[in-house]
Amino acid sequence: MNAETGCDAQQARLFTVSPLRTSLNFYSLGRTQEESARLVSAMRRIDAVTEMFDVEYPDWSFGYGTVQHDALPVFFQPVAILRMRLGSGLPVVRDDRSFTAIGAEIHLYDDCVAILFVEWATDVDACPREDFDSALTGATKSLFRRHVLGCLETMQEALSRDDTALKVLRARDEFSVFTPLHALPDAPDWTARSVLVTGGPETAVMLSGKLGGLPPVPEEFDGARAWVGSGNSLFAVTSGRLEAFTQDWMRCMSLCQFYATLLSRYQAMLLGDLRLMENAGDREIKKTILRTLERKLDHLDFIRLQHERALYGLQGIRRPLCRYIHEAWESALQFGNVEGWAAFLRKQIDRYYRRRQLAQTRILKSIVAAIGSFSLFDLFLVLRHESDEQEDGGLPGILDIFAGHSADTVLYGALAILLFLMLITYLNEK
């Protein structure tokens, strides 16, 4: 999205940013450039995709070299970028309000996540401030449902039958933390709104004034100032290089939205696992829950390590800008909350294993007690038999205890001793 179009073209740009669910789950850890190239080629062979989108590699520089490079791990690199062909613009009507999309692109990531960027014409003066957020969010949903959703569904079906693509895609029946869906949701997870202006907010006051929930004090960067809230953000480019800053902003926002989406989905996923753990029986926990839960927790650690690597791999203004966006969104607190749920689940797993260990210990003790009981009965019977055959030698001995007692009396005595020992064991366990 390089064109700066609209009534205030050289002074302001208006974007919405929306995370999406996809059914594309990639082998990011071991994916090579050749495999990524085969995947992009497979996408380009799908007519329904190429009719509306240009399928491209990320036109970002990765690795080290200049400040335009970002040494991102493969997991935090988009696999492909789908740029929508909109020509002179695509009108979108939502609740009697009309918006014009002048650019759109989709960044495809691992773990069934994609980020949709839509640039809108800035002639939105007729939309009042109190309705601006909901109207623009609704317009983004309408564009997604009418022009993006069907294309994504067609693409995932076509890739599932393409042998070259399957070498990069995880199969549906293979384990993955985020399981691919057969039916995609008909709306993005959420929609954020961003305005980028040259000079300061006063240069595009009609547009920047529509954004609510911004912090009162901006964050200063080299050639830019930023006001970032939870859903709205405003960036004032003081260097006059709006296009260059837009590219840096998009790369940062794509990474931050991908990370925020993973955290949000992990919160919901771990809460669902917790409910299953509380209501499921031991057999169900062993067969269905633990099989995937421990790997989900391992994948969460993997995300943390990859994200740390991505943050220190950013270059130029993107490094402080990305950190500021994370601070404004309280990303560290979000991850801490996810780790708290993970720790809670780990405690549940530990309790489950302790219950299993105690149950196994009780079973073993019961087996040993049964063997000991039979041995005790046998010993008493042998002693009773020996006492009958013993000749009276005038010396008292242990066999004299059983002399003169019937076999039933000896058995009852053995049983009483056994019950006494079992009572002591039970009280000790309790």
Coordinates of C-alpha atoms in Angstrom, one line a residue:
M1 CA 0.0 0.0 0.0
N2 CA 2.3 2.7 -1.3
A3 CA -0.3 5.1 -2.8
E4 CA -1.2 8.1 -0.7
T5 CA -4.7 8.8 -1.9
G6 CA -7.7 10.8 -0.6
C7 CA -8.6 14.4 0.0
D8 CA -5.8 14.9 2.5
A9 CA -3.3 12.6 0.7
Q10 CA 0.0 14.3 1.5
Q11 CA -1.0 14.9 5.2
A12 CA -2.8 11.9 6.5
R13 CA -3.4 8.2 6.1
L14 CA -6.1 6.1 7.8
F15 CA -5.7 2.4 8.5
T16 CA -7.5 -0.4 10.2
V17 CA -5.6 -3.5 11.4
S18 CA -7.5 -6.7 12.1
P19 CA -6.2 -10.2 13.1
L20 CA -7.9 -13.1 11.3
R21 CA -8.3 -16.8 11.8
T22 CA -6.9 -19.0 9.0
S23 CA -6.4 -22.7 8.5
L24 CA -2.8 -22.3 7.5
N25 CA -0.4 -23.8 10.0
F26 CA 3.2 -23.8 8.9
Y27 CA 6.4 -25.5 9.9
S28 CA 8.0 -22.3 10.9
L29 CA 10.8 -23.6 12.9
G30 CA 12.4 -25.6 10.1
R31 CA 11.0 -23.8 7.1
T32 CA 13.6 -22.9 4.4
Q33 CA 13.4 -20.2 1.8
E34 CA 13.0 -22.8 -0.9
E35 CA 9.9 -24.2 0.9
S36 CA 8.5 -20.7 1.3
A37 CA 9.0 -20.1 -2.4
R38 CA 7.1 -23.3 -3.3
L39 CA 4.3 -22.3 -1.0
V40 CA 4.0 -18.8 -2.7
S41 CA 4.1 -20.5 -6.1
A42 CA 1.3 -22.8 -5.0
M43 CA -0.8 -19.8 -3.9
R44 CA -0.2 -18.1 -7.3
R45 CA -1.7 -21.1 -9.1
I46 CA -5.1 -20.6 -7.4
D47 CA -7.2 -18.6 -9.8
A48 CA -9.7 -17.4 -7.1
V49 CA -6.7 -15.9 -5.2
T50 CA -4.9 -14.2 -8.1
E51 CA -8.1 -12.7 -9.5
M52 CA -8.2 -10.4 -6.5
F53 CA -4.8 -10.5 -4.9
D54 CA -1.1 -10.2 -5.8
V55 CA 0.7 -13.0 -3.9
E56 CA 4.1 -11.7 -2.9
Y57 CA 7.0 -12.5 -0.6
P58 CA 7.4 -10.1 2.3
D59 CA 9.2 -7.1 0.8
W60 CA 11.1 -6.6 4.0
S61 CA 14.8 -7.1 4.5
F62 CA 15.6 -9.9 7.0
G63 CA 18.9 -10.6 8.7
Y64 CA 21.6 -8.0 9.4
G65 CA 23.1 -5.4 7.1
T66 CA 21.4 -2.1 7.3
V67 CA 18.7 -0.4 9.4
Q68 CA 16.2 -1.6 6.9
H69 CA 17.0 -5.2 7.9
D70 CA 15.2 -7.0 10.7
A71 CA 16.8 -10.2 12.1
L72 CA 13.5 -11.8 12.9
P73 CA 13.1 -15.5 13.6
V74 CA 11.2 -17.4 10.9
F75 CA 8.2 -17.7 13.3
F76 CA 7.7 -13.9 13.3
Q77 CA 8.2 -13.5 9.6
P78 CA 5.1 -13.4 7.4
V79 CA 5.1 -16.4 5.1
A80 CA 3.4 -14.4 2.3
I81 CA 1.6 -11.1 1.7
L82 CA -1.6 -11.0 -0.3
R83 CA -2.1 -7.5 -1.7
M84 CA -5.6 -6.7 -2.8
R85 CA -6.3 -5.2 -6.2
L86 CA -8.6 -2.3 -5.6
G87 CA -7.9 -0.1 -8.6
S88 CA -9.3 3.4 -7.9
G89 CA -10.9 2.2 -4.6
L90 CA -13.6 -0.1 -3.3
P91 CA -16.7 1.5 -1.8
V92 CA -17.9 -0.2 1.4
V93 CA -21.3 0.7 2.9
R94 CA -22.0 -0.1 6.5
D95 CA -25.1 1.2 8.4
D96 CA -25.8 4.0 5.8
R97 CA -22.2 5.2 6.0
S98 CA -19.9 4.9 3.1
F99 CA -16.1 4.3 3.3
T100 CA -13.7 3.7 0.4
A101 CA -10.9 1.2 0.7
I102 CA -7.9 2.3 -1.3
G103 CA -5.5 -0.4 -0.3
A104 CA -5.5 -3.8 1.6
E105 CA -3.1 -6.5 2.3
I106 CA -3.0 -9.7 4.4
H107 CA 0.1 -10.9 6.2
L108 CA 0.0 -14.7 6.6
Y109 CA 1.7 -16.1 9.7
D110 CA 2.1 -19.4 11.5
D111 CA -0.4 -20.8 14.0
C112 CA -3.4 -20.1 11.9
V113 CA -3.1 -16.3 12.2
A114 CA -3.2 -13.5 9.6
I115 CA -3.2 -9.8 9.9
L116 CA -5.4 -7.7 7.6
F117 CA -4.4 -4.1 6.9
V118 CA -6.9 -1.8 5.1
E119 CA -6.2 1.7 4.1
W120 CA -9.2 4.0 3.8
A121 CA -9.8 7.2 2.0
T122 CA -9.6 10.1 4.4
D123 CA -12.8 11.9 3.3
V124 CA -14.7 10.7 6.4
D125 CA -15.7 14.1 7.8
A126 CA -19.4 13.2 7.7
C127 CA -18.9 10.4 10.3
P128 CA -19.2 11.9 13.8
R129 CA -16.5 11.2 16.4
E130 CA -18.8 9.1 18.6
D131 CA -19.6 6.7 15.8
F132 CA -16.2 6.7 14.1
D133 CA -14.7 3.6 15.8
S134 CA -17.8 1.4 15.4
A135 CA -18.4 2.5 11.8
L136 CA -14.9 1.9 10.7
T137 CA -14.8 -1.4 12.4
G138 CA -18.1 -2.4 10.8
A139 CA -16.7 -1.4 7.4
T140 CA -13.7 -3.6 7.9
K141 CA -15.9 -6.5 8.8
S142 CA -18.0 -6.0 5.7
L143 CA -15.0 -5.8 3.4
F144 CA -13.7 -9.0 5.0
R145 CA -16.9 -11.0 4.6
R146 CA -17.6 -9.9 1.0
H147 CA -14.1 -9.9 -0.5
V148 CA -11.6 -11.8 1.7
L149 CA -13.4 -14.7 3.6
G150 CA -14.4 -16.7 0.5
C151 CA -10.9 -16.3 -1.0
L152 CA -9.2 -17.6 2.2
E153 CA -11.6 -20.6 2.2
T154 CA -10.9 -21.4 -1.4
M155 CA -7.1 -21.0 -0.8
Q156 CA -7.0 -23.4 2.1
E157 CA -9.0 -26.0 0.2
A158 CA -6.7 -25.8 -2.8
L159 CA -3.5 -25.9 -0.7
S160 CA -4.7 -29.0 1.1
R161 CA -4.6 -30.8 -2.2
D162 CA -1.3 -29.4 -3.4
D163 CA 1.7 -31.7 -2.7
T164 CA 4.2 -28.9 -2.8
A165 CA 2.3 -26.8 -0.3
L166 CA 1.8 -29.8 2.1
K167 CA 5.5 -29.9 2.6
V168 CA 5.3 -26.6 4.4
L169 CA 1.8 -26.9 5.8
R170 CA 0.9 -29.1 8.8
A171 CA -1.8 -31.7 7.9
R172 CA -5.2 -31.3 9.5
D173 CA -4.9 -34.6 11.4
E174 CA -1.5 -33.7 12.7
F175 CA -1.1 -32.2 16.1
S176 CA -0.9 -28.5 16.3
V177 CA -1.5 -26.1 19.1
F178 CA -3.9 -24.1 17.0
T179 CA -6.0 -26.7 15.1
P180 CA -7.0 -25.6 11.6
L181 CA -10.7 -25.0 11.2
H182 CA -12.9 -26.4 8.4
A183 CA -15.2 -23.3 8.6
L184 CA -13.5 -20.0 9.2
P185 CA -15.1 -17.3 11.4
D186 CA -16.9 -14.6 9.4
A187 CA -15.3 -11.7 11.2
P188 CA -11.8 -10.7 12.4
D189 CA -10.8 -11.2 16.1
W190 CA -10.8 -7.4 16.5
T191 CA -10.1 -4.2 14.6
A192 CA -7.7 -1.4 15.6
R193 CA -7.6 2.0 14.0
S194 CA -4.5 4.1 13.2
V195 CA -4.0 7.5 11.7
L196 CA -0.6 8.7 10.4
V197 CA -0.2 12.4 9.7
T198 CA 2.7 14.7 8.7
G199 CA 3.8 17.4 11.0
G200 CA 1.3 17.1 13.9
P201 CA -2.3 16.3 14.6
E202 CA -3.3 19.9 13.7
T203 CA -2.4 19.2 10.1
A204 CA -5.3 16.8 9.8
V205 CA -7.4 17.8 12.8
M206 CA -10.7 16.6 11.2
L207 CA -9.3 13.1 11.0
S208 CA -7.1 12.8 14.1
G209 CA -9.8 14.4 16.2
K210 CA -12.0 11.4 15.7
L211 CA -9.8 9.1 17.6
G212 CA -10.7 8.6 21.2
G213 CA -8.8 6.8 24.0
L214 CA -5.4 8.2 23.2
P215 CA -2.9 9.0 26.0
P216 CA -2.4 12.7 26.7
V217 CA 1.4 12.7 26.3
P218 CA 3.0 11.4 23.1
E219 CA 6.1 9.2 22.9
E220 CA 9.0 10.9 21.1
F221 CA 10.9 9.1 18.4
D222 CA 13.5 10.2 15.8
G223 CA 11.3 12.1 13.4
A224 CA 7.9 11.1 14.8
R225 CA 5.6 11.3 17.8
A226 CA 3.2 8.6 18.8
W227 CA 0.0 8.3 20.8
V228 CA -1.0 4.7 21.2
G229 CA -4.1 3.5 23.0
S230 CA -5.7 0.1 23.4
G231 CA -7.7 0.4 20.1
N232 CA -6.8 3.7 18.5
S233 CA -3.4 5.1 17.7
L234 CA -2.1 8.4 16.2
F235 CA 1.4 8.9 14.7
A236 CA 2.7 12.3 13.7
V237 CA 5.6 12.2 11.3
T238 CA 7.8 15.3 11.9
S239 CA 10.5 14.3 9.4
G240 CA 8.2 14.7 6.4
R241 CA 8.9 11.1 5.2
L242 CA 5.4 9.8 5.7
E243 CA 5.7 6.9 3.2
A244 CA 9.0 5.6 4.9
F245 CA 7.5 5.8 8.3
T246 CA 4.3 4.0 7.1
Q247 CA 6.4 1.0 6.1
D248 CA 8.2 1.0 9.4
W249 CA 4.9 1.3 11.3
M250 CA 3.3 -1.5 9.3
R251 CA 6.2 -3.9 10.0
C252 CA 6.0 -3.1 13.8
M253 CA 2.2 -3.3 13.9
S254 CA 2.1 -6.6 12.1
L255 CA 4.5 -8.2 14.6
C256 CA 2.8 -6.7 17.6
Q257 CA -0.7 -7.7 16.4
F258 CA 0.5 -11.3 15.7
Y259 CA 2.0 -11.5 19.2
A260 CA -1.2 -10.0 20.8
T261 CA -3.4 -12.4 18.9
L262 CA -1.4 -15.4 20.1
L263 CA -1.7 -14.2 23.7
S264 CA -5.4 -13.6 23.4
R265 CA -6.0 -17.1 21.9
Y266 CA -3.8 -18.7 24.5
Q267 CA -5.8 -17.2 27.3
A268 CA -9.1 -18.6 25.9
M269 CA -7.4 -22.0 25.1
L270 CA -5.9 -22.5 28.6
L271 CA -9.2 -21.4 30.3
G272 CA -11.0 -24.1 28.2
D273 CA -8.4 -26.7 29.2
L274 CA -8.8 -25.7 32.8
R275 CA -12.6 -26.3 32.6
L276 CA -11.9 -29.7 31.1
M277 CA -9.5 -30.6 33.8
E278 CA -12.0 -29.7 36.5
N279 CA -14.9 -31.7 35.0
A280 CA -13.2 -34.6 33.4
G281 CA -12.4 -38.0 34.9
D282 CA -8.9 -39.4 35.4
R283 CA -9.3 -41.6 32.3
E284 CA -10.4 -38.7 30.1
I285 CA -7.6 -36.5 31.4
K286 CA -5.0 -39.1 30.6
K287 CA -6.3 -40.0 27.1
T288 CA -7.3 -36.6 25.7
I289 CA -6.2 -33.6 27.8
L290 CA -2.6 -34.3 28.9
R291 CA -1.7 -35.5 25.5
T292 CA -2.0 -31.9 24.1
L293 CA -1.8 -29.7 27.2
E294 CA 1.9 -30.3 27.9
R295 CA 2.8 -29.5 24.3
K296 CA 0.7 -26.3 24.4
L297 CA 2.7 -25.2 27.4
D298 CA 5.9 -26.0 25.7
H299 CA 4.7 -24.0 22.6
L300 CA 4.0 -21.0 24.9
D301 CA 7.7 -21.1 26.0
F302 CA 8.7 -21.3 22.4
I303 CA 6.6 -18.2 21.6
R304 CA 8.3 -16.3 24.4
L305 CA 11.8 -17.2 23.2
Q306 CA 11.0 -16.4 19.6
H307 CA 9.4 -13.0 20.6
E308 CA 12.4 -12.0 22.7
R309 CA 14.6 -12.8 19.7
A310 CA 12.4 -10.8 17.4
L311 CA 12.5 -7.7 19.7
Y312 CA 16.3 -7.5 19.8
G313 CA 16.5 -8.3 16.1
L314 CA 14.6 -5.2 15.1
Q315 CA 16.6 -2.3 13.6
G316 CA 16.2 1.4 13.3
I317 CA 13.1 3.2 14.5
R318 CA 11.2 -0.1 14.5
R319 CA 13.0 -1.3 17.7
P320 CA 11.8 1.5 20.0
L321 CA 8.4 1.8 18.2
C322 CA 7.6 -1.9 18.7
R323 CA 8.6 -1.7 22.4
Y324 CA 6.4 1.4 22.9
I325 CA 3.4 -0.3 21.3
H326 CA 3.9 -3.3 23.6
E327 CA 4.1 -1.0 26.6
A328 CA 0.9 0.8 25.6
W329 CA -0.9 -2.5 25.1
E330 CA 0.5 -3.9 28.4
S331 CA 1.8 -6.9 26.5
A332 CA 4.1 -7.9 29.3
L333 CA 1.0 -8.0 31.6
Q334 CA -0.9 -10.0 29.0
F335 CA 1.9 -12.5 28.8
G336 CA 2.2 -12.6 32.6
N337 CA -1.6 -13.4 32.8
V338 CA -1.2 -16.2 30.2
E339 CA 1.8 -17.6 32.2
G340 CA -0.3 -17.4 35.3
W341 CA -3.0 -19.6 33.7
A342 CA -0.2 -21.9 32.5
A343 CA 1.2 -22.2 36.0
F344 CA -2.3 -22.9 37.3
L345 CA -2.7 -25.7 34.8
R346 CA 0.7 -27.1 35.7
K347 CA -0.4 -27.3 39.3
Q348 CA -3.5 -29.1 38.2
I349 CA -1.3 -31.6 36.2
D350 CA 0.9 -32.0 39.3
R351 CA -2.1 -32.7 41.4
Y352 CA -3.4 -35.2 38.9
Y353 CA 0.0 -37.1 38.9
R354 CA 0.1 -37.0 42.7
R355 CA -3.4 -38.5 42.8
R356 CA -2.3 -41.2 40.4
Q357 CA 0.8 -41.9 42.4
L358 CA -1.2 -42.2 45.7
A359 CA -3.8 -44.5 44.0
Q360 CA -1.0 -46.7 42.6
T361 CA 0.7 -46.7 46.1
R362 CA -2.6 -47.8 47.7
I363 CA -3.0 -50.6 45.1
L364 CA 0.5 -51.8 45.8
K365 CA -0.1 -51.7 49.6
S366 CA -3.3 -53.6 49.2
I367 CA -1.6 -56.3 47.1
V368 CA 1.2 -56.5 49.7
A369 CA -1.4 -56.6 52.5
A370 CA -3.2 -59.4 50.8
I371 CA -0.1 -61.4 50.4
G372 CA 0.9 -60.7 54.0
S373 CA -2.6 -61.8 55.2
F374 CA -2.4 -65.1 53.5
S375 CA 1.1 -65.6 54.8
L376 CA 0.0 -64.7 58.3
F377 CA -2.9 -67.1 58.2
D378 CA -0.6 -69.8 56.9
L379 CA 2.0 -69.1 59.6
F380 CA -0.6 -69.3 62.3
L381 CA -2.0 -72.6 60.9
V382 CA 1.5 -74.1 60.8
L383 CA 2.2 -73.0 64.3
R384 CA -1.1 -74.5 65.4
H385 CA -0.2 -77.8 63.7
E386 CA 3.3 -77.9 65.2
S387 CA 2.0 -77.2 68.7
D388 CA -0.3 -80.3 68.4
E389 CA 2.6 -82.5 67.4
Q390 CA 5.0 -81.1 70.0
E391 CA 5.8 -83.3 73.0
D392 CA 5.7 -81.6 76.4
G393 CA 9.3 -81.1 77.4
G394 CA 8.7 -79.0 80.4
L395 CA 10.1 -75.9 78.8
P396 CA 7.8 -73.1 77.8
G397 CA 8.0 -71.9 74.2
I398 CA 6.1 -69.9 71.5
L399 CA 4.3 -73.0 70.4
D400 CA 2.7 -73.3 73.8
I401 CA 0.6 -70.2 72.9
F402 CA -1.3 -72.3 70.3
A403 CA -1.5 -75.4 72.4
G404 CA -5.0 -76.1 73.6
H405 CA -6.7 -73.7 71.1
S406 CA -8.8 -74.8 68.2
A407 CA -8.0 -73.9 64.6
D408 CA -10.9 -71.5 64.5
T409 CA -9.7 -69.6 67.5
V410 CA -6.2 -69.3 66.0
L411 CA -7.7 -68.0 62.7
Y412 CA -9.9 -65.5 64.6
G413 CA -6.8 -64.3 66.4
A414 CA -4.9 -63.9 63.2
L415 CA -7.8 -62.0 61.7
A416 CA -7.9 -59.7 64.7
I417 CA -4.2 -58.9 64.5
L418 CA -4.6 -58.3 60.7
L419 CA -7.5 -55.9 61.2
F420 CA -5.5 -54.0 63.9
L421 CA -2.6 -53.6 61.5
M422 CA -4.9 -52.4 58.7
L423 CA -6.4 -49.8 61.1
I424 CA -3.0 -48.5 62.0
T425 CA -2.1 -48.2 58.3
Y426 CA -5.4 -46.4 57.5
L427 CA -5.0 -43.9 60.3
N428 CA -1.4 -43.3 59.2
E429 CA -2.4 -42.6 55.6
K430 CA -5.3 -40.4 56.7

